[in-house]
């Protein structure tokens, strides 16, 4: 059978994809594996400034779309380009054995970091690299530089910069290691999470996924997954520079990470080792935060959204926090709620006996508000014996306002992850109350029931379309630069109000997560930006990253 591998078309990407093709062909000689070059957004914008942390998948999205469209069965990525959030329906089926994860220095006149002249211009498109260079040599002048390896080396030869910092793995795969003057030690420069590793992505449950799994390198997977977990737990792609590197030594994960301000003036580091990967990751992240990493992980102070006109489609009751964060970064916000929360008639006696349940699960802040409203009508209070799960931090924060601390919040803020996290916290026959919106996806109750839970679903409210939305939407859209969507409901109501009218070609769409983005695509809307953390803050950070990249 013939399997197509989607890949970027650059020389390095094709070399890397051919490594993946060869690995698959050696393991499965009965099949044919061929390369399918695809142009990505990052390739079409060679002057775009990028961080080493994947920024909304500018080198990834088109390859993923090729998988979803059936134009390819596998996609080959540099692991460092992958967004921290997985795309629905797709999986990373394999990591090939990792190459050298270090960065390398190539100097115009030779030399090392220590011997380069004072004030030397160092070419790099990475804030992570620039920050670590400045931490070592504050006199350096980082110069933004993009393009493929040949383009960058040509600019070095022309004297536009005095030196370049490039991934050692890329230089090795291109056969150009003889041009490297220094390999930068990890105590000087930690790499981007996943640097040096190649990832094979496929559709979940496909035959291609099964084949790819057989070439997976377990030590590389453990190390890269740990590095990416650090990035995600720190905020997943904020503008501050983050480096991480893991290695497996005799079955032990050794993990190091660094967080810096972009000028390299402040640096915090952490290191841990152990056989329990999650414990090691947790220790590294906790150590970074104990040293003040949170203060370094702020968005750029220059208000990157200044002049950007953003439409907020959330219901009025929920829009305040998102609006404030956008305005704090300079955006001009246009409120256009496309949903209204309509309470449903509920037999309140069902809430009088809430203490009969072992767990109560909440999938939205609106669900929390309506639950406590009904609880009050029933003359009842939340029993301390009932454990509580929240789909994400915003829902958990709303619970906290009612004096309830969530016992469980999944790592990713989607129903699938909440469902996956629950079995470890329950036994067969556990009684679960799920108050939620009418028409919500059934993935959570279905999976819980399959795991042996007794689930009572109570629909307490409905998200409806405002009566005048179709009339006022065209005028509200005029002049808007970005429309934000924070749920599948906002997308459906927005698309319904458009009623087939064309979405403005010069307006971007920004989605709070992959489920919302999937709904948008299904309804014919283009998706430009997807938050890596599925919260209002994550959505704002994604907008800020996008705007910063196009301004650079």
Coordinates of C-alpha atoms in Angstrom, one line a residue:
X1 CA 0.0 0.0 0.0
X2 CA 1.1 3.6 -0.7
X3 CA 1.4 6.1 2.2
X4 CA 2.0 9.8 1.7
X5 CA 4.0 11.8 4.1
X6 CA 3.1 15.5 4.2
X7 CA 6.1 17.8 4.7
X8 CA 7.2 21.4 4.3
X9 CA 9.1 22.0 1.1
X10 CA 12.3 23.5 2.4
X11 CA 15.6 21.6 1.8
X12 CA 15.9 20.7 5.5
X13 CA 12.3 19.7 5.9
X14 CA 12.6 17.4 2.9
X15 CA 15.8 15.8 4.3
X16 CA 14.0 15.3 7.6
X17 CA 10.9 13.9 6.0
X18 CA 13.1 11.5 4.0
X19 CA 14.6 10.2 7.3
X20 CA 11.1 9.4 8.4
X21 CA 10.3 7.8 5.1
X22 CA 13.4 5.6 5.3
X23 CA 12.6 4.6 8.9
X24 CA 9.1 3.5 7.9
X25 CA 10.3 1.7 4.8
X26 CA 12.9 -0.3 6.7
X27 CA 10.3 -1.4 9.2
X28 CA 7.5 -2.0 6.7
X29 CA 9.2 -2.9 3.3
X30 CA 5.9 -4.3 2.0
X31 CA 4.5 -0.7 1.8
X32 CA 5.5 2.3 -0.3
X33 CA 6.1 5.6 1.5
X34 CA 6.4 8.9 -0.6
X35 CA 6.8 12.6 0.3
X36 CA 4.0 15.1 -0.3
X37 CA 5.4 18.7 0.0
X38 CA 2.9 21.2 1.4
X39 CA 3.5 25.0 1.7
X40 CA 2.7 26.3 5.2
X41 CA 1.9 29.8 6.5
X42 CA 5.4 30.1 8.0
X43 CA 6.9 29.4 4.6
X44 CA 4.7 32.0 2.9
X45 CA 5.8 34.6 5.3
X46 CA 9.6 34.3 5.5
X47 CA 10.0 37.6 7.3
X48 CA 7.7 36.6 10.1
X49 CA 9.3 36.7 13.6
X50 CA 8.8 33.5 15.5
X51 CA 9.7 32.1 18.9
X52 CA 11.0 28.6 19.2
X53 CA 7.8 27.7 21.0
X54 CA 5.3 26.9 18.3
X55 CA 3.1 29.9 17.6
X56 CA -0.3 28.8 16.5
X57 CA 1.2 26.1 14.3
X58 CA 2.5 28.4 11.5
X59 CA 4.6 25.5 10.2
X60 CA 2.0 22.9 11.2
X61 CA -1.6 23.8 10.3
X62 CA -1.5 23.1 6.6
X63 CA 0.2 19.7 7.2
X64 CA -2.5 18.8 9.7
X65 CA -5.1 19.9 7.2
X66 CA -3.6 17.6 4.6
X67 CA -4.2 14.7 7.0
X68 CA -7.7 15.7 7.8
X69 CA -8.5 16.2 4.1
X70 CA -7.1 12.8 3.1
X71 CA -4.3 14.3 1.0
X72 CA -1.7 12.5 3.2
X73 CA -1.7 9.6 5.7
X74 CA 1.2 10.9 7.8
X75 CA 2.8 14.3 8.5
X76 CA 6.5 14.9 9.5
X77 CA 7.1 17.8 11.9
X78 CA 10.1 19.2 13.7
X79 CA 8.8 18.5 17.2
X80 CA 9.7 22.1 18.4
X81 CA 7.2 23.5 15.9
X82 CA 4.2 21.6 17.3
X83 CA 1.7 23.6 19.4
X84 CA 1.4 22.3 22.9
X85 CA -2.3 21.5 22.4
X86 CA -3.1 18.4 20.3
X87 CA -5.5 18.8 17.3
X88 CA -8.8 16.9 17.5
X89 CA -8.7 13.7 15.6
X90 CA -4.9 13.7 15.2
X91 CA -2.2 12.0 17.2
X92 CA 1.6 12.0 17.4
X93 CA 2.1 8.4 16.6
X94 CA 5.9 8.4 16.8
X95 CA 9.0 10.3 17.6
X96 CA 12.1 9.3 15.7
X97 CA 15.4 8.9 17.7
X98 CA 16.5 12.4 18.6
X99 CA 19.5 14.1 17.0
X100 CA 21.8 16.5 18.8
X101 CA 19.4 18.9 20.7
X102 CA 22.1 21.6 21.2
X103 CA 22.3 24.9 19.4
X104 CA 25.4 25.8 17.4
X105 CA 27.3 29.0 16.7
X106 CA 28.5 29.8 13.2
X107 CA 30.7 33.0 13.1
X108 CA 31.7 35.1 10.2
X109 CA 35.4 35.2 11.2
X110 CA 35.4 32.1 13.4
X111 CA 35.5 32.0 17.1
X112 CA 33.3 31.2 20.0
X113 CA 30.8 33.1 22.2
X114 CA 33.6 34.1 24.5
X115 CA 35.9 35.4 21.7
X116 CA 33.4 37.2 19.6
X117 CA 34.1 41.0 19.5
X118 CA 32.2 43.3 21.9
X119 CA 28.9 44.4 20.4
X120 CA 28.8 41.5 17.9
X121 CA 25.6 41.1 15.9
X122 CA 24.1 37.7 16.4
X123 CA 21.4 36.6 13.9
X124 CA 18.5 34.7 15.4
X125 CA 14.7 34.7 15.0
X126 CA 14.3 33.2 18.5
X127 CA 13.7 35.3 21.7
X128 CA 14.7 32.1 23.6
X129 CA 18.1 32.2 21.9
X130 CA 18.5 36.0 22.1
X131 CA 17.7 36.0 25.8
X132 CA 20.2 33.3 26.7
X133 CA 22.9 35.0 24.5
X134 CA 22.3 38.3 26.4
X135 CA 22.3 36.6 29.7
X136 CA 25.8 35.3 28.8
X137 CA 27.1 38.4 27.0
X138 CA 24.9 41.6 27.6
X139 CA 27.0 43.4 25.0
X140 CA 25.7 41.3 22.1
X141 CA 23.2 42.7 19.6
X142 CA 20.7 40.1 18.6
X143 CA 19.4 40.7 15.1
X144 CA 16.1 39.1 14.0
X145 CA 16.7 36.8 11.0
X146 CA 14.5 34.3 9.2
X147 CA 14.6 32.1 6.2
X148 CA 16.0 28.7 5.6
X149 CA 19.6 27.7 6.6
X150 CA 21.1 28.6 3.2
X151 CA 19.5 32.1 3.4
X152 CA 20.8 32.7 6.9
X153 CA 24.3 31.5 6.0
X154 CA 24.3 33.7 2.9
X155 CA 23.4 36.8 5.1
X156 CA 26.3 35.8 7.4
X157 CA 28.7 35.6 4.4
X158 CA 27.4 39.0 3.3
X159 CA 28.4 40.5 6.6
X160 CA 24.9 41.4 7.7
X161 CA 25.5 39.7 11.0
X162 CA 28.7 38.6 12.8
X163 CA 27.4 35.2 13.8
X164 CA 24.4 32.9 13.7
X165 CA 22.9 30.5 16.2
X166 CA 21.2 27.5 14.5
X167 CA 20.1 24.1 15.7
X168 CA 22.9 21.6 15.5
X169 CA 20.5 18.9 14.4
X170 CA 19.6 20.9 11.3
X171 CA 23.2 21.6 10.4
X172 CA 24.0 17.8 10.8
X173 CA 21.1 16.7 8.6
X174 CA 22.2 19.1 5.9
X175 CA 25.7 17.8 6.1
X176 CA 27.1 21.2 7.1
X177 CA 28.6 20.5 10.5
X178 CA 32.0 21.5 9.3
X179 CA 30.8 25.1 9.3
X180 CA 30.0 25.1 13.0
X181 CA 32.5 26.9 15.2
X182 CA 31.0 26.0 18.6
X183 CA 28.3 23.7 20.0
X184 CA 26.6 25.6 22.8
X185 CA 26.5 23.6 26.1
X186 CA 23.2 23.2 27.8
X187 CA 24.3 25.3 30.8
X188 CA 24.8 28.1 28.3
X189 CA 21.7 27.6 26.1
X190 CA 18.9 25.3 26.7
X191 CA 17.0 24.3 23.5
X192 CA 13.4 24.8 22.6
X193 CA 11.2 21.9 23.8
X194 CA 11.4 19.1 21.2
X195 CA 14.4 20.6 19.4
X196 CA 16.3 17.9 17.4
X197 CA 13.4 15.5 17.4
X198 CA 11.1 14.6 14.5
X199 CA 7.4 13.7 15.1
X200 CA 5.1 11.6 12.9
X201 CA 1.5 12.7 13.1
X202 CA -1.5 10.7 11.8
X203 CA -5.2 10.4 12.1
X204 CA -6.3 8.7 15.4
X205 CA -7.0 5.0 15.0
X206 CA -5.7 4.9 11.4
X207 CA -3.6 2.1 9.9
X208 CA -0.9 4.7 9.3
X209 CA -0.9 5.4 13.1
X210 CA -0.4 1.7 13.8
X211 CA 2.6 1.5 11.3
X212 CA 4.2 4.7 12.7
X213 CA 3.9 3.5 16.3
X214 CA 6.4 0.7 15.4
X215 CA 9.1 3.2 14.7
X216 CA 8.5 5.2 17.8
X217 CA 11.6 5.8 20.0
X218 CA 10.5 5.5 23.6
X219 CA 13.3 7.5 25.3
X220 CA 12.8 10.4 22.8
X221 CA 9.1 10.4 23.4
X222 CA 9.5 10.5 27.2
X223 CA 12.0 13.4 27.0
X224 CA 10.0 15.5 24.5
X225 CA 6.7 14.9 26.2
X226 CA 8.3 16.1 29.5
X227 CA 9.8 19.2 27.8
X228 CA 6.5 20.1 26.2
X229 CA 4.6 19.6 29.5
X230 CA 6.9 22.1 31.2
X231 CA 6.1 24.6 28.4
X232 CA 2.3 23.9 28.7
X233 CA 2.3 24.2 32.5
X234 CA 4.2 27.5 32.4
X235 CA 1.6 29.0 30.1
X236 CA 2.4 27.3 26.8
X237 CA 3.9 29.8 24.4
X238 CA 3.9 33.1 26.3
X239 CA 6.3 35.8 24.9
X240 CA 8.9 35.3 27.5
X241 CA 11.8 33.0 26.5
X242 CA 11.6 29.4 27.7
X243 CA 14.0 26.5 27.2
X244 CA 13.8 22.9 28.3
X245 CA 15.7 19.7 27.8
X246 CA 15.2 16.2 29.0
X247 CA 17.2 13.0 28.7
X248 CA 16.7 9.5 29.8
X249 CA 19.6 8.0 31.8
X250 CA 19.1 4.3 32.9
X251 CA 15.3 4.8 32.9
X252 CA 15.5 8.0 34.9
X253 CA 14.2 11.3 33.4
X254 CA 16.7 14.2 33.9
X255 CA 14.9 17.4 33.1
X256 CA 16.2 21.0 33.1
X257 CA 14.3 24.2 32.2
X258 CA 15.0 28.0 32.1
X259 CA 12.8 31.1 31.9
X260 CA 14.2 34.5 31.0
X261 CA 13.1 38.0 30.3
X262 CA 13.7 38.8 26.6
X263 CA 16.7 41.1 27.5
X264 CA 18.3 38.2 29.5
X265 CA 18.5 40.4 32.6
X266 CA 16.5 38.0 34.7
X267 CA 16.9 34.2 34.6
X268 CA 15.4 31.4 36.6
X269 CA 16.5 27.8 36.3
X270 CA 15.3 24.4 37.5
X271 CA 16.5 20.8 37.4
X272 CA 15.1 17.6 38.6
X273 CA 15.4 13.8 38.1
X274 CA 13.4 10.7 38.8
X275 CA 11.5 7.7 37.4
X276 CA 8.1 9.3 37.9
X277 CA 7.9 11.7 34.9
X278 CA 5.0 13.7 36.2
X279 CA 6.6 14.2 39.6
X280 CA 9.8 15.4 37.8
X281 CA 7.9 17.8 35.6
X282 CA 5.9 19.1 38.6
X283 CA 9.1 19.7 40.6
X284 CA 10.7 21.6 37.8
X285 CA 7.7 23.9 37.2
X286 CA 7.2 24.4 41.0
X287 CA 10.9 25.4 41.4
X288 CA 10.7 27.9 38.5
X289 CA 7.6 29.5 40.0
X290 CA 9.2 29.6 43.5
X291 CA 11.9 31.7 41.9
X292 CA 9.4 34.1 40.4
X293 CA 8.9 32.6 36.9
X294 CA 5.3 33.9 36.9
X295 CA 6.7 37.5 36.9
X296 CA 8.7 36.7 33.9
X297 CA 5.9 35.1 32.0
X298 CA 4.0 38.2 31.2
X299 CA 3.0 39.5 27.8
X300 CA 5.2 42.1 26.1
X301 CA 4.9 45.5 27.9
X302 CA 4.4 47.4 24.7
X303 CA 0.7 46.7 24.5
X304 CA 0.9 44.5 21.4
X305 CA -2.8 44.8 20.6
X306 CA -2.8 48.6 20.3
X307 CA -5.0 49.7 17.4
X308 CA -6.4 46.2 16.9
X309 CA -10.2 46.1 16.8
X310 CA -11.5 42.9 18.4
X311 CA -15.1 41.6 18.5
X312 CA -16.0 39.8 21.7
X313 CA -18.9 37.4 21.1
X314 CA -19.3 36.1 24.6
X315 CA -22.5 36.6 26.6
X316 CA -22.6 39.9 28.5
X317 CA -22.3 38.2 31.9
X318 CA -19.0 36.5 30.9
X319 CA -17.4 39.0 28.6
X320 CA -16.0 41.4 31.3
X321 CA -12.8 39.5 32.1
X322 CA -11.9 38.9 28.4
X323 CA -12.7 42.5 27.5
X324 CA -10.5 43.8 30.3
X325 CA -7.5 41.7 29.3
X326 CA -7.8 42.7 25.7
X327 CA -8.1 46.4 26.6
X328 CA -5.1 46.1 28.9
X329 CA -3.0 45.2 25.9
X330 CA -4.3 48.1 23.9
X331 CA -7.2 46.5 21.9
X332 CA -10.3 48.4 21.0
X333 CA -13.1 46.0 22.0
X334 CA -16.5 45.8 20.3
X335 CA -19.0 43.8 22.4
X336 CA -21.4 41.7 20.2
X337 CA -22.8 39.0 22.3
X338 CA -24.1 36.2 20.1
X339 CA -25.6 34.1 22.9
X340 CA -28.0 34.8 25.7
X341 CA -28.3 32.4 28.6
X342 CA -31.8 31.2 29.0
X343 CA -32.7 29.3 32.2
X344 CA -34.6 26.1 31.8
X345 CA -37.4 24.9 34.0
X346 CA -35.9 22.3 36.4
X347 CA -37.5 20.3 39.2
X348 CA -35.5 21.9 42.1
X349 CA -36.2 18.9 44.3
X350 CA -33.4 17.2 42.3
X351 CA -31.0 19.6 43.9
X352 CA -32.3 19.2 47.4
X353 CA -30.6 15.8 47.5
X354 CA -27.3 16.8 46.0
X355 CA -25.5 15.0 48.9
X356 CA -26.5 11.7 47.4
X357 CA -23.9 12.1 44.7
X358 CA -20.2 11.3 45.0
X359 CA -19.2 13.9 42.4
X360 CA -20.6 17.0 40.7
X361 CA -19.0 18.0 37.5
X362 CA -19.1 21.4 35.9
X363 CA -18.2 22.2 32.3
X364 CA -18.8 26.0 32.2
X365 CA -19.0 29.0 34.4
X366 CA -22.6 29.5 33.3
X367 CA -23.3 26.0 34.6
X368 CA -21.8 26.9 37.9
X369 CA -24.0 30.0 38.3
X370 CA -27.2 28.2 37.3
X371 CA -26.4 25.3 39.6
X372 CA -26.0 27.5 42.7
X373 CA -29.2 29.4 41.7
X374 CA -31.1 26.2 41.7
X375 CA -29.4 25.0 44.8
X376 CA -30.6 28.1 46.6
X377 CA -34.2 27.6 45.3
X378 CA -34.1 24.1 46.7
X379 CA -33.0 25.5 50.1
X380 CA -29.9 23.4 50.0
X381 CA -26.2 23.9 50.2
X382 CA -23.2 22.1 48.6
X383 CA -22.3 19.2 50.8
X384 CA -18.6 18.9 51.7
X385 CA -18.8 15.1 51.0
X386 CA -19.5 15.7 47.3
X387 CA -16.3 16.0 45.3
X388 CA -16.2 18.6 42.6
X389 CA -14.7 18.6 39.1
X390 CA -14.2 21.6 36.8
X391 CA -13.4 21.6 33.1
X392 CA -10.9 24.4 33.4
X393 CA -9.5 27.3 35.6
X394 CA -12.3 29.8 34.7
X395 CA -14.9 27.3 35.8
X396 CA -12.9 26.5 38.9
X397 CA -12.6 30.2 39.7
X398 CA -16.3 30.6 39.5
X399 CA -16.8 27.7 41.9
X400 CA -14.3 29.4 44.2
X401 CA -16.5 32.5 44.3
X402 CA -19.2 30.3 45.8
X403 CA -16.9 28.9 48.4
X404 CA -16.2 25.6 46.6
X405 CA -12.7 24.4 45.7
X406 CA -12.5 22.0 42.8
X407 CA -11.0 18.7 43.5
X408 CA -10.2 17.9 39.9
X409 CA -9.2 20.2 37.0
X410 CA -7.8 18.4 33.9
X411 CA -4.5 19.3 32.3
X412 CA -6.3 20.4 29.1
X413 CA -9.7 22.1 29.4
X414 CA -11.9 19.9 27.3
X415 CA -14.6 17.3 28.1
X416 CA -12.4 14.5 26.8
X417 CA -9.6 15.2 29.3
X418 CA -12.1 15.6 32.2
X419 CA -13.6 12.2 31.2
X420 CA -10.1 10.7 31.0
X421 CA -9.1 12.1 34.4
X422 CA -12.2 10.8 36.3
X423 CA -11.7 7.0 36.3
X424 CA -8.6 7.3 38.5
X425 CA -10.7 9.2 41.1
X426 CA -13.7 6.9 41.2
X427 CA -14.9 3.3 41.5
X428 CA -17.5 1.5 39.6
X429 CA -20.9 2.7 40.6
X430 CA -19.8 6.2 41.5
X431 CA -22.8 8.5 41.3
X432 CA -22.1 11.7 39.3
X433 CA -24.3 14.8 38.8
X434 CA -23.7 16.7 35.6
X435 CA -25.6 20.0 35.4
X436 CA -25.0 21.5 32.0
X437 CA -26.3 23.4 29.0
X438 CA -28.9 21.9 26.7
X439 CA -27.4 20.5 23.5
X440 CA -24.0 20.0 25.0
X441 CA -21.8 17.2 23.6
X442 CA -22.4 13.8 25.2
X443 CA -18.7 12.7 25.2
X444 CA -18.3 13.3 29.0
X445 CA -21.4 11.4 30.2
X446 CA -20.9 8.6 27.6
X447 CA -17.3 8.0 28.7
X448 CA -18.1 8.1 32.4
X449 CA -20.9 5.6 31.9
X450 CA -18.5 3.4 29.9
X451 CA -16.2 3.5 32.9
X452 CA -18.9 2.3 35.2
X453 CA -20.2 5.5 36.7
X454 CA -23.9 6.3 37.3
X455 CA -24.4 9.7 35.6
X456 CA -27.4 12.0 36.0
X457 CA -27.4 14.7 33.4
X458 CA -29.5 17.8 34.3
X459 CA -29.9 20.4 31.6
X460 CA -30.2 23.7 33.5
X461 CA -29.9 26.4 30.8
X462 CA -29.8 27.0 27.1
X463 CA -27.6 29.3 25.1
X464 CA -29.9 31.0 22.6
X465 CA -29.3 33.5 19.8
X466 CA -30.3 37.1 20.5
X467 CA -33.4 37.9 18.5
X468 CA -31.8 40.9 16.7
X469 CA -28.4 39.4 16.0
X470 CA -28.9 38.9 12.3
X471 CA -30.0 42.5 11.9
X472 CA -27.1 44.1 13.8
X473 CA -24.2 41.8 13.0
X474 CA -23.2 43.2 9.6
X475 CA -22.8 46.7 11.0
X476 CA -21.0 45.3 14.1
X477 CA -18.5 43.4 11.8
X478 CA -17.6 46.5 9.8
X479 CA -14.0 47.5 10.5
X480 CA -13.3 44.7 12.9
X481 CA -9.8 43.1 12.7
X482 CA -10.4 39.9 14.8
X483 CA -13.5 38.0 15.9
X484 CA -13.1 35.9 19.0
X485 CA -15.0 32.7 19.6
X486 CA -15.1 31.2 23.1
X487 CA -17.3 28.2 22.6
X488 CA -19.0 26.1 19.9
X489 CA -22.2 27.9 20.8
X490 CA -20.8 31.3 19.9
X491 CA -19.6 29.9 16.5
X492 CA -23.0 28.3 15.7
X493 CA -25.0 31.4 16.6
X494 CA -22.6 33.7 14.7
X495 CA -22.6 31.6 11.6
X496 CA -26.4 31.3 11.8
X497 CA -26.8 35.1 12.0
X498 CA -24.5 35.5 9.0
X499 CA -27.0 33.4 7.1
X500 CA -24.7 32.6 4.2
X501 CA -23.2 36.1 3.9
X502 CA -19.5 36.2 3.2
X503 CA -17.2 36.7 6.2
X504 CA -14.9 39.7 5.7
X505 CA -11.7 38.5 4.0
X506 CA -9.5 40.9 5.9
X507 CA -10.9 39.9 9.3
X508 CA -9.2 37.1 11.4
X509 CA -10.9 34.5 13.6
X510 CA -9.5 33.5 17.0
X511 CA -10.8 30.4 18.8
X512 CA -10.4 29.5 22.4
X513 CA -9.5 25.9 21.6
X514 CA -9.6 23.0 19.1
X515 CA -13.2 22.0 19.7
X516 CA -14.4 25.5 19.0
X517 CA -12.0 25.7 16.0
X518 CA -13.4 22.4 14.7
X519 CA -17.0 23.7 14.9
X520 CA -15.9 26.9 13.0
X521 CA -14.4 24.9 10.2
X522 CA -17.4 22.6 9.9
X523 CA -19.6 25.8 9.5
X524 CA -17.3 27.1 6.7
X525 CA -15.4 29.7 8.8
X526 CA -11.7 30.1 8.3
X527 CA -9.7 29.6 11.5
X528 CA -6.6 31.8 11.9
X529 CA -5.7 31.6 15.6
X530 CA -6.2 28.9 18.2
X531 CA -5.3 29.4 21.8
X532 CA -2.8 26.9 23.2
X533 CA -4.3 27.2 26.7
X534 CA -8.1 26.9 26.4
X535 CA -9.0 29.9 28.6
X536 CA -9.8 33.6 28.0
X537 CA -6.2 34.4 29.0
X538 CA -4.9 31.9 26.6
X539 CA -7.0 33.4 23.8
X540 CA -5.6 36.9 24.6
X541 CA -2.0 35.6 24.6
X542 CA -2.6 33.9 21.3
X543 CA -3.8 37.2 19.8
X544 CA -0.8 39.0 21.3
X545 CA 1.6 36.5 19.9
X546 CA 0.1 36.7 16.5
X547 CA 0.1 40.5 16.5
X548 CA 3.7 40.7 17.7
X549 CA 4.9 38.3 15.0
X550 CA 3.3 40.3 12.1
X551 CA 4.7 43.6 13.5
X552 CA 8.3 42.3 13.7

